[in-house]
């Protein structure tokens, strides 16, 4: 279904080249201050236009069409819509006959019996992460008002994601984050903040007509213990569910992650110190599916952008022959550059739902 | 919540040392042949008693208490219950004062205000994976009856998980699975099928009083295209949600997984061949959150068993002092040895729900 | 929450005097022909302007903003929006201080801590039944494509609601509907079709500054057996849940309804004839919560419009005194005149969800 | 599905003549005192054996099999099971060929393709209201701990249902309940409390081999304002959904109910007095789907017991002929005599879910 959440429910709608895209939030508590300006900062972090991102630039101006009155939320469903303006639909006519490798062109056609909107990827487009970012802005505000056990709310800046590896190159200063060593690097590596090695990799990929992947790390700096449920709604279950909804995600790991499979219990277990606080954070802040009060830490693997200029083999359904495709149009070389704020939004959406269920 | 699924819903109940544990399945189609014998094979694969597993041996005899009449499912809720018999509750009294590092002892106490059942981990126990395996047996039968697009049902043996790395040592013959190279190794490496290198690692860990982790790979060999939804209910979202409900999972990756983040688009994209079939399987059978007809492939990282004999630092709430704990009792050295069938069950549960929603 | 349905999910948003109101439909099958013209007939039946209805006339022009491409549904979320144009918000400023008896003015303020949008009833307004009617149009099309057991789909005109009592005056020809005596009277008693006795009652109420209630009967003429579930999702549970979401509903009864409580078993039970078909329809087409193949028949009690010109006692929160209110503004004398198509929409929404869950 | 609730979820399982029936409650807060004795009072009120009820007498001894530890709830799923002991399954073999008029025999067979458990009505049996009563006991305890706005919890005795009409005969002292005139008559008219007119009607029905219906009124005496949501989760939507899950319910009405459809606005509207409290209760305590602080009042129509000794026409599928059936076996003459506590349980279940969602 196109919604997530039991108490704070997020539903998105729209297509890349349709008239409107948007999101409806249900269960937002009444009385939260909210204006269209509040969305600016996070929407800007998702914006394209810099090196390595698509030249399709949209105004991305949020319109709050319901659920806000005189500057605060009302308690009724809150809908935020965006117009699509800068669309070049002719770019995409080709892909009905020749599906792009790595894309949903073919699976959408199979699933929906060739009825899908093919323009710009339709509902499968990364453009739909824009309303998700808008939902995240509201979710962060909900979190900042909520506490469940220790009266330690997640602050509005408390969910922080950043790129820690790009094109296979780790951030020079990268350290496995822990609550002892709080993240120092820029939350959202806008191009001006890119490491020189990453800029070089991007330039090389542009020249080759190829694309790059990345790993994003997300930390929830301060969070009460007690979020999550044993089985079915473990905190990892809920976060991974939301994060794998972001197009292009290939993996997720918490705390020591896949590394934990190669460790011994005596290495991976976090000793428990005074007050019951763990003295390291190999568990990523989670035991038994439930937050332990240490920061939540996880990493997400993003694949390289599927649409590349370089020639690829595909099947031409018009001719019934194998064929070669060089994807035209405007694409991100590394769409993960724009994704940290989307990962944050997904995380905040999940935690806001849990916070309201337990508040 | 303690349930998952919209059309095929699984709810578990019980505690490690309570009288009964069990599972209620809602939405099981009427007319599927089912008897208590049908559970034997998968329950046996989860059983303990071999090298590296706990000596706590339970009869694990399933009792079908509702939903089956004259050898077939009725359409009404189907409940399977198990008695707990071989319980040593005194083993656990210690951990209320001194929580075990890496365990839910502390988070359960915080979340539930010290009201949780502490005996054997209570509801957080890995013992609850037994009813999940039972649910998986039914889910596999549901899947074998269902098709959504191409009339290619997932056969009862079609969901196959096996250990591909143990204690950091890859299976000697390990190859990244693809639909071109179907898995050859034993589906469930029961101890007799363990590679010699793995046996040595297990023996060493036993001697040290330590524990080991592992990586399990799961393949769904034949599956129709069209399972999954864009956003929120992508196939990866649904599978990861279920898999992270298994105690001790630290990460999951699909297809090329974290490796995809280091590849270029021209390397990771799967070329499309005749009939629209991909010619390799870096996507793990999934594009845009929807199955493409190639096998689903994913890997799951299991942490080492948290309970170890080796001394660990913890906090003693009775004395208010830091203290040292050597966990007594009966534990798996590597509980992942028993987990492949649990991963299969979770996968089958998710796919059965999707199959019935679309059938 | 502001959504209903597991497989065909309907979510509404908007306020009476906001910029847009609308509905998002999730789970609509791909390939259904749909254009903005398809909404005209049902929207017209809900329209105001006739005797007994409010003079606030809105264009009510539907805008399909997502989920339709080249004249058919795509499978992605389908959003229909409407602009509010003819709003007189100053009419409502009064009611923050002096809540209208019979209205949500006070409960909304209590629930949402005075943050609700008070203009025109905000999200509580009957105006929100407009997107519900739009959802019903799509639901009727889904139903016309779906069969579950007998291959007897519910035709697009197969869900039919009409007023059978107005202001306490039964329709002259009123007969308890049964499948033996199909409904003959106009499906939606537009004012031109009003019985003379009803017109007189309406005129009298207008003169007195008072308002009238009504009873609406809904029949689903042809429907397969097998819709509904034992217990929690009985067909009566699902229909009543949706129908009580319509503002102003005070009761619902199926088949013989409250009359059944005064009958003996030998009177109320429906004898079973050849082929297992009941020979009368006291059960309203439902046994054990499940359709039996006879028409579904139920009646809904609508209260009189709460907003009346006649003086009423209320409390003035500004003065802290009891006070007298004569509600100004534009209101329906009998809003139930516009409600039959809303009851149909709710019924179709519920049945479409069940049809898709079982199809 | 066989569950209801988003935060306090109730799932039932079992068949009339199976080994066990039971209920799993998910989302019960930790720390509520609960023992098997707590169920006695309400289970006794549902028990049979008195005049007008079936002579099938069961021990109805509850077994708490999970979710309770040392006398309080743990926070984990709480399962209560009951053994079926006094079963005469041979009574029912007849009805596979000759379905009983007014029963689910035929619809269950159609829906589940003749795979249903036919013994004693299987999962459709009124026996399943026993675990519902058990769920209600826990729900009442949850409610007694919860407040949402005014700090006025619903006390454990605060949800009260009683028969107000039996066999068409109103209780002599019956008055439309309001918060000004609290209910005085016995909450659950056990046979010793039956009015003489009702006893006569029951005796007559026994002699004729026929059955009787009844109307049950339920009042929630003290409840905070603010329960319920506009649209889809109005308090009437939620209560009616649960109440129509009780086998044999034909109608429900709130406050003035169907009478409101015959009133004018000036008659039905409740004037608002000091402090914003309504001065009468025609709305049944609900405006705009949300509680206003006055008692919730609603009435439920129960049909006469379907199984009667008197000869009825049915169809004999074995012979392919119309036939006559005199239902043998043990049945309630008026099962509604045992239903008040079931109506209370359903109401408490719904309110507990809403209380926890908002707490």
PDB file of N, CA, C and O in Angstrom, chain B residues 1-3 6 9 12-15 20 24 26 30-31 65-67 69 72-77 79 112 115-116 118-119 123, chain D residues 1-3 6 9 12-15 20 24 26 30-31 65-67 69 72-77 79 112 115-116 118-119 123:
ATOM      1  N   UNK B   1       3.438  -4.292  17.158  1.00  0.00           N
ATOM      2  CA  UNK B   1       2.418  -5.291  17.454  1.00  0.00           C
ATOM      3  C   UNK B   1       2.981  -6.684  17.207  1.00  0.00           C
ATOM      4  O   UNK B   1       3.921  -6.853  16.463  1.00  0.00           O
ATOM      5  N   UNK B   2       2.357  -7.670  17.825  1.00  0.00           N
ATOM      6  CA  UNK B   2       2.810  -9.029  17.647  1.00  0.00           C
ATOM      7  C   UNK B   2       2.114  -9.732  16.501  1.00  0.00           C
ATOM      8  O   UNK B   2       1.684 -10.873  16.628  1.00  0.00           O
ATOM      9  N   UNK B   3       1.995  -9.025  15.401  1.00  0.00           N
ATOM     10  CA  UNK B   3       1.451  -9.688  14.217  1.00  0.00           C
ATOM     11  C   UNK B   3       2.023  -9.009  12.999  1.00  0.00           C
ATOM     12  O   UNK B   3       2.513  -7.886  13.058  1.00  0.00           O
ATOM     13  N   UNK B   6      -1.253  -8.433   6.030  1.00  0.00           N
ATOM     14  CA  UNK B   6      -2.563  -7.830   5.836  1.00  0.00           C
ATOM     15  C   UNK B   6      -3.614  -8.852   5.454  1.00  0.00           C
ATOM     16  O   UNK B   6      -4.772  -8.750   5.800  1.00  0.00           O
ATOM     17  N   UNK B   9      -2.125 -13.202   8.043  1.00  0.00           N
ATOM     18  CA  UNK B   9      -1.603 -12.539   9.227  1.00  0.00           C
ATOM     19  C   UNK B   9      -1.098 -13.555  10.247  1.00  0.00           C
ATOM     20  O   UNK B   9      -1.800 -14.508  10.568  1.00  0.00           O
ATOM     21  N   UNK B  12       2.187 -14.271  17.076  1.00  0.00           N
ATOM     22  CA  UNK B  12       2.794 -15.246  17.978  1.00  0.00           C
ATOM     23  C   UNK B  12       2.551 -14.851  19.430  1.00  0.00           C
ATOM     24  O   UNK B  12       2.310 -13.692  19.739  1.00  0.00           O
ATOM     25  N   UNK B  13       2.599 -15.843  20.291  1.00  0.00           N
ATOM     26  CA  UNK B  13       2.423 -15.570  21.718  1.00  0.00           C
ATOM     27  C   UNK B  13       3.248 -16.573  22.511  1.00  0.00           C
ATOM     28  O   UNK B  13       3.589 -17.646  22.008  1.00  0.00           O
ATOM     29  N   UNK B  14       3.544 -16.211  23.748  1.00  0.00           N
ATOM     30  CA  UNK B  14       4.221 -17.155  24.624  1.00  0.00           C
ATOM     31  C   UNK B  14       5.558 -16.662  25.126  1.00  0.00           C
ATOM     32  O   UNK B  14       6.109 -15.672  24.638  1.00  0.00           O
ATOM     33  N   UNK B  15       6.055 -17.345  26.121  1.00  0.00           N
ATOM     34  CA  UNK B  15       7.360 -17.034  26.702  1.00  0.00           C
ATOM     35  C   UNK B  15       8.183 -18.317  26.785  1.00  0.00           C
ATOM     36  O   UNK B  15       7.633 -19.406  26.846  1.00  0.00           O
ATOM     37  N   UNK B  20       2.676 -22.578  27.351  1.00  0.00           N
ATOM     38  CA  UNK B  20       2.500 -22.786  25.918  1.00  0.00           C
ATOM     39  C   UNK B  20       3.122 -21.629  25.149  1.00  0.00           C
ATOM     40  O   UNK B  20       3.078 -20.492  25.588  1.00  0.00           O
ATOM     41  N   UNK B  24      -1.028 -17.906  15.787  1.00  0.00           N
ATOM     42  CA  UNK B  24      -2.331 -17.921  15.121  1.00  0.00           C
ATOM     43  C   UNK B  24      -2.163 -17.337  13.729  1.00  0.00           C
ATOM     44  O   UNK B  24      -1.604 -16.255  13.561  1.00  0.00           O
ATOM     45  N   UNK B  26      -4.112 -16.100  10.423  1.00  0.00           N
ATOM     46  CA  UNK B  26      -5.414 -15.649   9.956  1.00  0.00           C
ATOM     47  C   UNK B  26      -5.326 -15.433   8.446  1.00  0.00           C
ATOM     48  O   UNK B  26      -4.328 -14.914   7.949  1.00  0.00           O
ATOM     49  N   UNK B  30      -9.063 -21.858   2.692  1.00  0.00           N
ATOM     50  CA  UNK B  30      -9.647 -23.152   3.032  1.00  0.00           C
ATOM     51  C   UNK B  30      -9.189 -24.215   2.053  1.00  0.00           C
ATOM     52  O   UNK B  30      -8.919 -23.934   0.886  1.00  0.00           O
ATOM     53  N   UNK B  31      -9.079 -25.457   2.558  1.00  0.00           N
ATOM     54  CA  UNK B  31      -8.869 -26.595   1.661  1.00  0.00           C
ATOM     55  C   UNK B  31      -7.439 -27.024   1.455  1.00  0.00           C
ATOM     56  O   UNK B  31      -7.167 -27.897   0.628  1.00  0.00           O
ATOM     57  N   UNK B  65      -4.665 -26.582  17.205  1.00  0.00           N
ATOM     58  CA  UNK B  65      -5.822 -26.492  18.087  1.00  0.00           C
ATOM     59  C   UNK B  65      -7.027 -25.826  17.433  1.00  0.00           C
ATOM     60  O   UNK B  65      -8.110 -25.798  18.012  1.00  0.00           O
ATOM     61  N   UNK B  66      -6.864 -25.277  16.255  1.00  0.00           N
ATOM     62  CA  UNK B  66      -8.023 -24.721  15.542  1.00  0.00           C
ATOM     63  C   UNK B  66      -7.685 -24.566  14.078  1.00  0.00           C
ATOM     64  O   UNK B  66      -6.531 -24.552  13.690  1.00  0.00           O
ATOM     65  N   UNK B  67      -8.725 -24.469  13.257  1.00  0.00           N
ATOM     66  CA  UNK B  67      -8.530 -24.115  11.856  1.00  0.00           C
ATOM     67  C   UNK B  67      -8.271 -25.269  10.916  1.00  0.00           C
ATOM     68  O   UNK B  67      -8.102 -25.058   9.712  1.00  0.00           O
ATOM     69  N   UNK B  69      -9.763 -29.229   9.909  1.00  0.00           N
ATOM     70  CA  UNK B  69     -10.839 -30.185  10.126  1.00  0.00           C
ATOM     71  C   UNK B  69     -10.714 -31.299   9.093  1.00  0.00           C
ATOM     72  O   UNK B  69     -10.588 -31.010   7.904  1.00  0.00           O
ATOM     73  N   UNK B  72      -7.756 -30.882   6.467  1.00  0.00           N
ATOM     74  CA  UNK B  72      -7.512 -29.704   5.637  1.00  0.00           C
ATOM     75  C   UNK B  72      -7.870 -28.435   6.401  1.00  0.00           C
ATOM     76  O   UNK B  72      -8.647 -28.461   7.343  1.00  0.00           O
ATOM     77  N   UNK B  73      -7.301 -27.337   5.946  1.00  0.00           N
ATOM     78  CA  UNK B  73      -7.607 -26.050   6.574  1.00  0.00           C
ATOM     79  C   UNK B  73      -9.062 -25.689   6.291  1.00  0.00           C
ATOM     80  O   UNK B  73      -9.626 -26.028   5.252  1.00  0.00           O
ATOM     81  N   UNK B  74      -9.663 -24.972   7.268  1.00  0.00           N
ATOM     82  CA  UNK B  74     -11.093 -24.664   7.158  1.00  0.00           C
ATOM     83  C   UNK B  74     -11.375 -23.262   6.637  1.00  0.00           C
ATOM     84  O   UNK B  74     -12.502 -22.965   6.242  1.00  0.00           O
ATOM     85  N   UNK B  75     -10.402 -22.377   6.703  1.00  0.00           N
ATOM     86  CA  UNK B  75     -10.641 -20.967   6.398  1.00  0.00           C
ATOM     87  C   UNK B  75     -10.693 -20.117   7.663  1.00  0.00           C
ATOM     88  O   UNK B  75     -10.515 -18.906   7.599  1.00  0.00           O
ATOM     89  N   UNK B  76     -10.943 -20.749   8.788  1.00  0.00           N
ATOM     90  CA  UNK B  76     -10.965 -20.033  10.078  1.00  0.00           C
ATOM     91  C   UNK B  76      -9.530 -19.918  10.613  1.00  0.00           C
ATOM     92  O   UNK B  76      -8.619 -20.582  10.115  1.00  0.00           O
ATOM     93  N   UNK B  77      -9.342 -19.079  11.631  1.00  0.00           N
ATOM     94  CA  UNK B  77      -7.990 -18.911  12.181  1.00  0.00           C
ATOM     95  C   UNK B  77      -7.357 -20.243  12.584  1.00  0.00           C
ATOM     96  O   UNK B  77      -8.011 -21.081  13.210  1.00  0.00           O
ATOM     97  N   UNK B  79      -4.527 -22.088  14.666  1.00  0.00           N
ATOM     98  CA  UNK B  79      -3.595 -21.929  15.781  1.00  0.00           C
ATOM     99  C   UNK B  79      -2.799 -23.207  15.996  1.00  0.00           C
ATOM    100  O   UNK B  79      -3.368 -24.304  16.040  1.00  0.00           O
ATOM    101  N   UNK B 112       9.101  -2.227  29.869  1.00  0.00           N
ATOM    102  CA  UNK B 112       7.928  -2.769  30.531  1.00  0.00           C
ATOM    103  C   UNK B 112       7.981  -2.578  32.052  1.00  0.00           C
ATOM    104  O   UNK B 112       7.306  -3.270  32.784  1.00  0.00           O
ATOM    105  N   UNK B 115       8.220  -5.376  34.610  1.00  0.00           N
ATOM    106  CA  UNK B 115       7.135  -6.365  34.675  1.00  0.00           C
ATOM    107  C   UNK B 115       7.349  -7.539  33.726  1.00  0.00           C
ATOM    108  O   UNK B 115       6.544  -8.475  33.709  1.00  0.00           O
ATOM    109  N   UNK B 116       8.353  -7.484  32.892  1.00  0.00           N
ATOM    110  CA  UNK B 116       8.547  -8.558  31.909  1.00  0.00           C
ATOM    111  C   UNK B 116       8.786  -9.905  32.596  1.00  0.00           C
ATOM    112  O   UNK B 116       9.218  -9.953  33.745  1.00  0.00           O
ATOM    113  N   UNK B 118      11.115 -12.658  33.084  1.00  0.00           N
ATOM    114  CA  UNK B 118      12.559 -12.741  32.841  1.00  0.00           C
ATOM    115  C   UNK B 118      13.046 -14.159  32.561  1.00  0.00           C
ATOM    116  O   UNK B 118      14.190 -14.357  32.173  1.00  0.00           O
ATOM    117  N   UNK B 119      12.187 -15.137  32.749  1.00  0.00           N
ATOM    118  CA  UNK B 119      12.648 -16.524  32.675  1.00  0.00           C
ATOM    119  C   UNK B 119      13.008 -16.907  31.238  1.00  0.00           C
ATOM    120  O   UNK B 119      12.149 -16.920  30.357  1.00  0.00           O
ATOM    121  N   UNK B 123       9.381 -13.386  26.424  1.00  0.00           N
ATOM    122  CA  UNK B 123       8.847 -13.285  25.060  1.00  0.00           C
ATOM    123  C   UNK B 123       9.944 -12.929  24.064  1.00  0.00           C
ATOM    124  O   UNK B 123       9.748 -13.050  22.851  1.00  0.00           O
TER     125      UNK B 123
ATOM    126  N   UNK D   1     -10.547 -10.084   8.751  1.00  0.00           N
ATOM    127  CA  UNK D   1      -9.516 -10.724   9.545  1.00  0.00           C
ATOM    128  C   UNK D   1     -10.067 -11.009  10.929  1.00  0.00           C
ATOM    129  O   UNK D   1     -11.010 -10.383  11.381  1.00  0.00           O
ATOM    130  N   UNK D   2      -9.446 -11.925  11.607  1.00  0.00           N
ATOM    131  CA  UNK D   2      -9.897 -12.266  12.950  1.00  0.00           C
ATOM    132  C   UNK D   2      -9.197 -11.464  14.023  1.00  0.00           C
ATOM    133  O   UNK D   2      -8.743 -12.010  15.032  1.00  0.00           O
ATOM    134  N   UNK D   3      -9.106 -10.183  13.791  1.00  0.00           N
ATOM    135  CA  UNK D   3      -8.571  -9.338  14.844  1.00  0.00           C
ATOM    136  C   UNK D   3      -9.152  -7.954  14.683  1.00  0.00           C
ATOM    137  O   UNK D   3      -9.647  -7.589  13.628  1.00  0.00           O
ATOM    138  N   UNK D   6      -5.943  -1.260  16.758  1.00  0.00           N
ATOM    139  CA  UNK D   6      -4.640  -0.854  16.260  1.00  0.00           C
ATOM    140  C   UNK D   6      -3.592  -0.856  17.359  1.00  0.00           C
ATOM    141  O   UNK D   6      -2.430  -1.159  17.109  1.00  0.00           O
ATOM    142  N   UNK D   9      -4.982  -4.898  20.408  1.00  0.00           N
ATOM    143  CA  UNK D   9      -5.508  -5.756  19.344  1.00  0.00           C
ATOM    144  C   UNK D   9      -5.990  -7.099  19.904  1.00  0.00           C
ATOM    145  O   UNK D   9      -5.272  -7.752  20.664  1.00  0.00           O
ATOM    146  N   UNK D  12      -9.214 -13.729  18.032  1.00  0.00           N
ATOM    147  CA  UNK D  12      -9.791 -14.939  18.607  1.00  0.00           C
ATOM    148  C   UNK D  12      -9.549 -16.129  17.691  1.00  0.00           C
ATOM    149  O   UNK D  12      -9.323 -15.982  16.500  1.00  0.00           O
ATOM    150  N   UNK D  13      -9.568 -17.313  18.283  1.00  0.00           N
ATOM    151  CA  UNK D  13      -9.381 -18.527  17.504  1.00  0.00           C
ATOM    152  C   UNK D  13     -10.183 -19.650  18.144  1.00  0.00           C
ATOM    153  O   UNK D  13     -10.530 -19.596  19.321  1.00  0.00           O
ATOM    154  N   UNK D  14     -10.486 -20.652  17.362  1.00  0.00           N
ATOM    155  CA  UNK D  14     -11.145 -21.825  17.908  1.00  0.00           C
ATOM    156  C   UNK D  14     -12.485 -22.123  17.276  1.00  0.00           C
ATOM    157  O   UNK D  14     -13.048 -21.315  16.528  1.00  0.00           O
ATOM    158  N   UNK D  15     -12.969 -23.313  17.539  1.00  0.00           N
ATOM    159  CA  UNK D  15     -14.263 -23.761  17.039  1.00  0.00           C
ATOM    160  C   UNK D  15     -15.081 -24.330  18.202  1.00  0.00           C
ATOM    161  O   UNK D  15     -14.520 -24.787  19.202  1.00  0.00           O
ATOM    162  N   UNK D  20      -9.497 -26.381  21.897  1.00  0.00           N
ATOM    163  CA  UNK D  20      -9.333 -25.128  22.633  1.00  0.00           C
ATOM    164  C   UNK D  20      -9.970 -23.983  21.855  1.00  0.00           C
ATOM    165  O   UNK D  20      -9.958 -23.978  20.624  1.00  0.00           O
ATOM    166  N   UNK D  24      -5.957 -13.857  21.859  1.00  0.00           N
ATOM    167  CA  UNK D  24      -4.670 -13.225  22.111  1.00  0.00           C
ATOM    168  C   UNK D  24      -4.859 -11.717  22.103  1.00  0.00           C
ATOM    169  O   UNK D  24      -5.442 -11.167  21.168  1.00  0.00           O
ATOM    170  N   UNK D  26      -2.957  -8.162  22.170  1.00  0.00           N
ATOM    171  CA  UNK D  26      -1.667  -7.547  21.924  1.00  0.00           C
ATOM    172  C   UNK D  26      -1.756  -6.067  22.295  1.00  0.00           C
ATOM    173  O   UNK D  26      -2.765  -5.417  22.027  1.00  0.00           O
ATOM    174  N   UNK D  30       2.018  -3.106  30.393  1.00  0.00           N
ATOM    175  CA  UNK D  30       2.624  -3.905  31.462  1.00  0.00           C
ATOM    176  C   UNK D  30       2.162  -3.404  32.815  1.00  0.00           C
ATOM    177  O   UNK D  30       1.875  -2.223  32.996  1.00  0.00           O
ATOM    178  N   UNK D  31       2.086  -4.315  33.773  1.00  0.00           N
ATOM    179  CA  UNK D  31       1.874  -3.907  35.157  1.00  0.00           C
ATOM    180  C   UNK D  31       0.436  -3.908  35.637  1.00  0.00           C
ATOM    181  O   UNK D  31       0.172  -3.481  36.765  1.00  0.00           O
ATOM    182  N   UNK D  65      -2.200 -18.369  29.327  1.00  0.00           N
ATOM    183  CA  UNK D  65      -1.028 -19.149  28.889  1.00  0.00           C
ATOM    184  C   UNK D  65       0.157 -18.279  28.517  1.00  0.00           C
ATOM    185  O   UNK D  65       1.251 -18.789  28.267  1.00  0.00           O
ATOM    186  N   UNK D  66      -0.027 -16.982  28.474  1.00  0.00           N
ATOM    187  CA  UNK D  66       1.129 -16.110  28.223  1.00  0.00           C
ATOM    188  C   UNK D  66       0.775 -14.693  28.626  1.00  0.00           C
ATOM    189  O   UNK D  66      -0.394 -14.335  28.751  1.00  0.00           O
ATOM    190  N   UNK D  67       1.782 -13.878  28.828  1.00  0.00           N
ATOM    191  CA  UNK D  67       1.569 -12.449  29.031  1.00  0.00           C
ATOM    192  C   UNK D  67       1.322 -12.024  30.465  1.00  0.00           C
ATOM    193  O   UNK D  67       1.133 -10.826  30.722  1.00  0.00           O
ATOM    194  N   UNK D  69       2.874 -12.560  34.496  1.00  0.00           N
ATOM    195  CA  UNK D  69       3.970 -13.113  35.297  1.00  0.00           C
ATOM    196  C   UNK D  69       3.838 -12.569  36.708  1.00  0.00           C
ATOM    197  O   UNK D  69       3.696 -11.357  36.891  1.00  0.00           O
ATOM    198  N   UNK D  72       0.835  -9.994  37.323  1.00  0.00           N
ATOM    199  CA  UNK D  72       0.572  -8.771  36.558  1.00  0.00           C
ATOM    200  C   UNK D  72       0.921  -9.007  35.094  1.00  0.00           C
ATOM    201  O   UNK D  72       1.694  -9.897  34.745  1.00  0.00           O
ATOM    202  N   UNK D  73       0.344  -8.180  34.248  1.00  0.00           N
ATOM    203  CA  UNK D  73       0.637  -8.298  32.824  1.00  0.00           C
ATOM    204  C   UNK D  73       2.085  -7.884  32.585  1.00  0.00           C
ATOM    205  O   UNK D  73       2.641  -7.037  33.289  1.00  0.00           O
ATOM    206  N   UNK D  74       2.675  -8.503  31.534  1.00  0.00           N
ATOM    207  CA  UNK D  74       4.104  -8.275  31.278  1.00  0.00           C
ATOM    208  C   UNK D  74       4.364  -7.259  30.179  1.00  0.00           C
ATOM    209  O   UNK D  74       5.482  -6.763  30.053  1.00  0.00           O
ATOM    210  N   UNK D  75       3.359  -7.002  29.341  1.00  0.00           N
ATOM    211  CA  UNK D  75       3.592  -6.187  28.155  1.00  0.00           C
ATOM    212  C   UNK D  75       3.648  -7.034  26.892  1.00  0.00           C
ATOM    213  O   UNK D  75       3.446  -6.528  25.795  1.00  0.00           O
ATOM    214  N   UNK D  76       3.913  -8.310  27.036  1.00  0.00           N
ATOM    215  CA  UNK D  76       3.950  -9.231  25.895  1.00  0.00           C
ATOM    216  C   UNK D  76       2.528  -9.730  25.598  1.00  0.00           C
ATOM    217  O   UNK D  76       1.615  -9.543  26.404  1.00  0.00           O
ATOM    218  N   UNK D  77       2.322 -10.355  24.429  1.00  0.00           N
ATOM    219  CA  UNK D  77       0.973 -10.813  24.087  1.00  0.00           C
ATOM    220  C   UNK D  77       0.378 -11.699  25.175  1.00  0.00           C
ATOM    221  O   UNK D  77       1.049 -12.582  25.711  1.00  0.00           O
ATOM    222  N   UNK D  79      -2.419 -14.352  26.145  1.00  0.00           N
ATOM    223  CA  UNK D  79      -3.335 -15.333  25.575  1.00  0.00           C
ATOM    224  C   UNK D  79      -4.114 -16.025  26.690  1.00  0.00           C
ATOM    225  O   UNK D  79      -3.538 -16.459  27.677  1.00  0.00           O
ATOM    226  N   UNK D 112     -16.161 -21.139   2.141  1.00  0.00           N
ATOM    227  CA  UNK D 112     -14.971 -21.944   2.380  1.00  0.00           C
ATOM    228  C   UNK D 112     -15.028 -23.280   1.637  1.00  0.00           C
ATOM    229  O   UNK D 112     -14.352 -24.231   2.009  1.00  0.00           O
ATOM    230  N   UNK D 115     -15.206 -26.705   3.262  1.00  0.00           N
ATOM    231  CA  UNK D 115     -14.107 -27.134   4.143  1.00  0.00           C
ATOM    232  C   UNK D 115     -14.311 -26.688   5.587  1.00  0.00           C
ATOM    233  O   UNK D 115     -13.503 -27.023   6.454  1.00  0.00           O
ATOM    234  N   UNK D 116     -15.337 -25.917   5.866  1.00  0.00           N
ATOM    235  CA  UNK D 116     -15.531 -25.407   7.233  1.00  0.00           C
ATOM    236  C   UNK D 116     -15.731 -26.567   8.213  1.00  0.00           C
ATOM    237  O   UNK D 116     -16.165 -27.644   7.836  1.00  0.00           O
ATOM    238  N   UNK D 118     -18.031 -28.090  10.596  1.00  0.00           N
ATOM    239  CA  UNK D 118     -19.468 -27.893  10.778  1.00  0.00           C
ATOM    240  C   UNK D 118     -19.935 -28.178  12.203  1.00  0.00           C
ATOM    241  O   UNK D 118     -21.083 -27.885  12.545  1.00  0.00           O
ATOM    242  N   UNK D 119     -19.079 -28.719  13.037  1.00  0.00           N
ATOM    243  CA  UNK D 119     -19.501 -29.154  14.366  1.00  0.00           C
ATOM    244  C   UNK D 119     -19.878 -27.966  15.244  1.00  0.00           C
ATOM    245  O   UNK D 119     -19.030 -27.165  15.601  1.00  0.00           O
ATOM    246  N   UNK D 123     -16.331 -22.173  13.767  1.00  0.00           N
ATOM    247  CA  UNK D 123     -15.814 -20.867  14.187  1.00  0.00           C
ATOM    248  C   UNK D 123     -16.929 -19.820  14.248  1.00  0.00           C
ATOM    249  O   UNK D 123     -16.738 -18.741  14.829  1.00  0.00           O
TER     250      UNK D 123
END
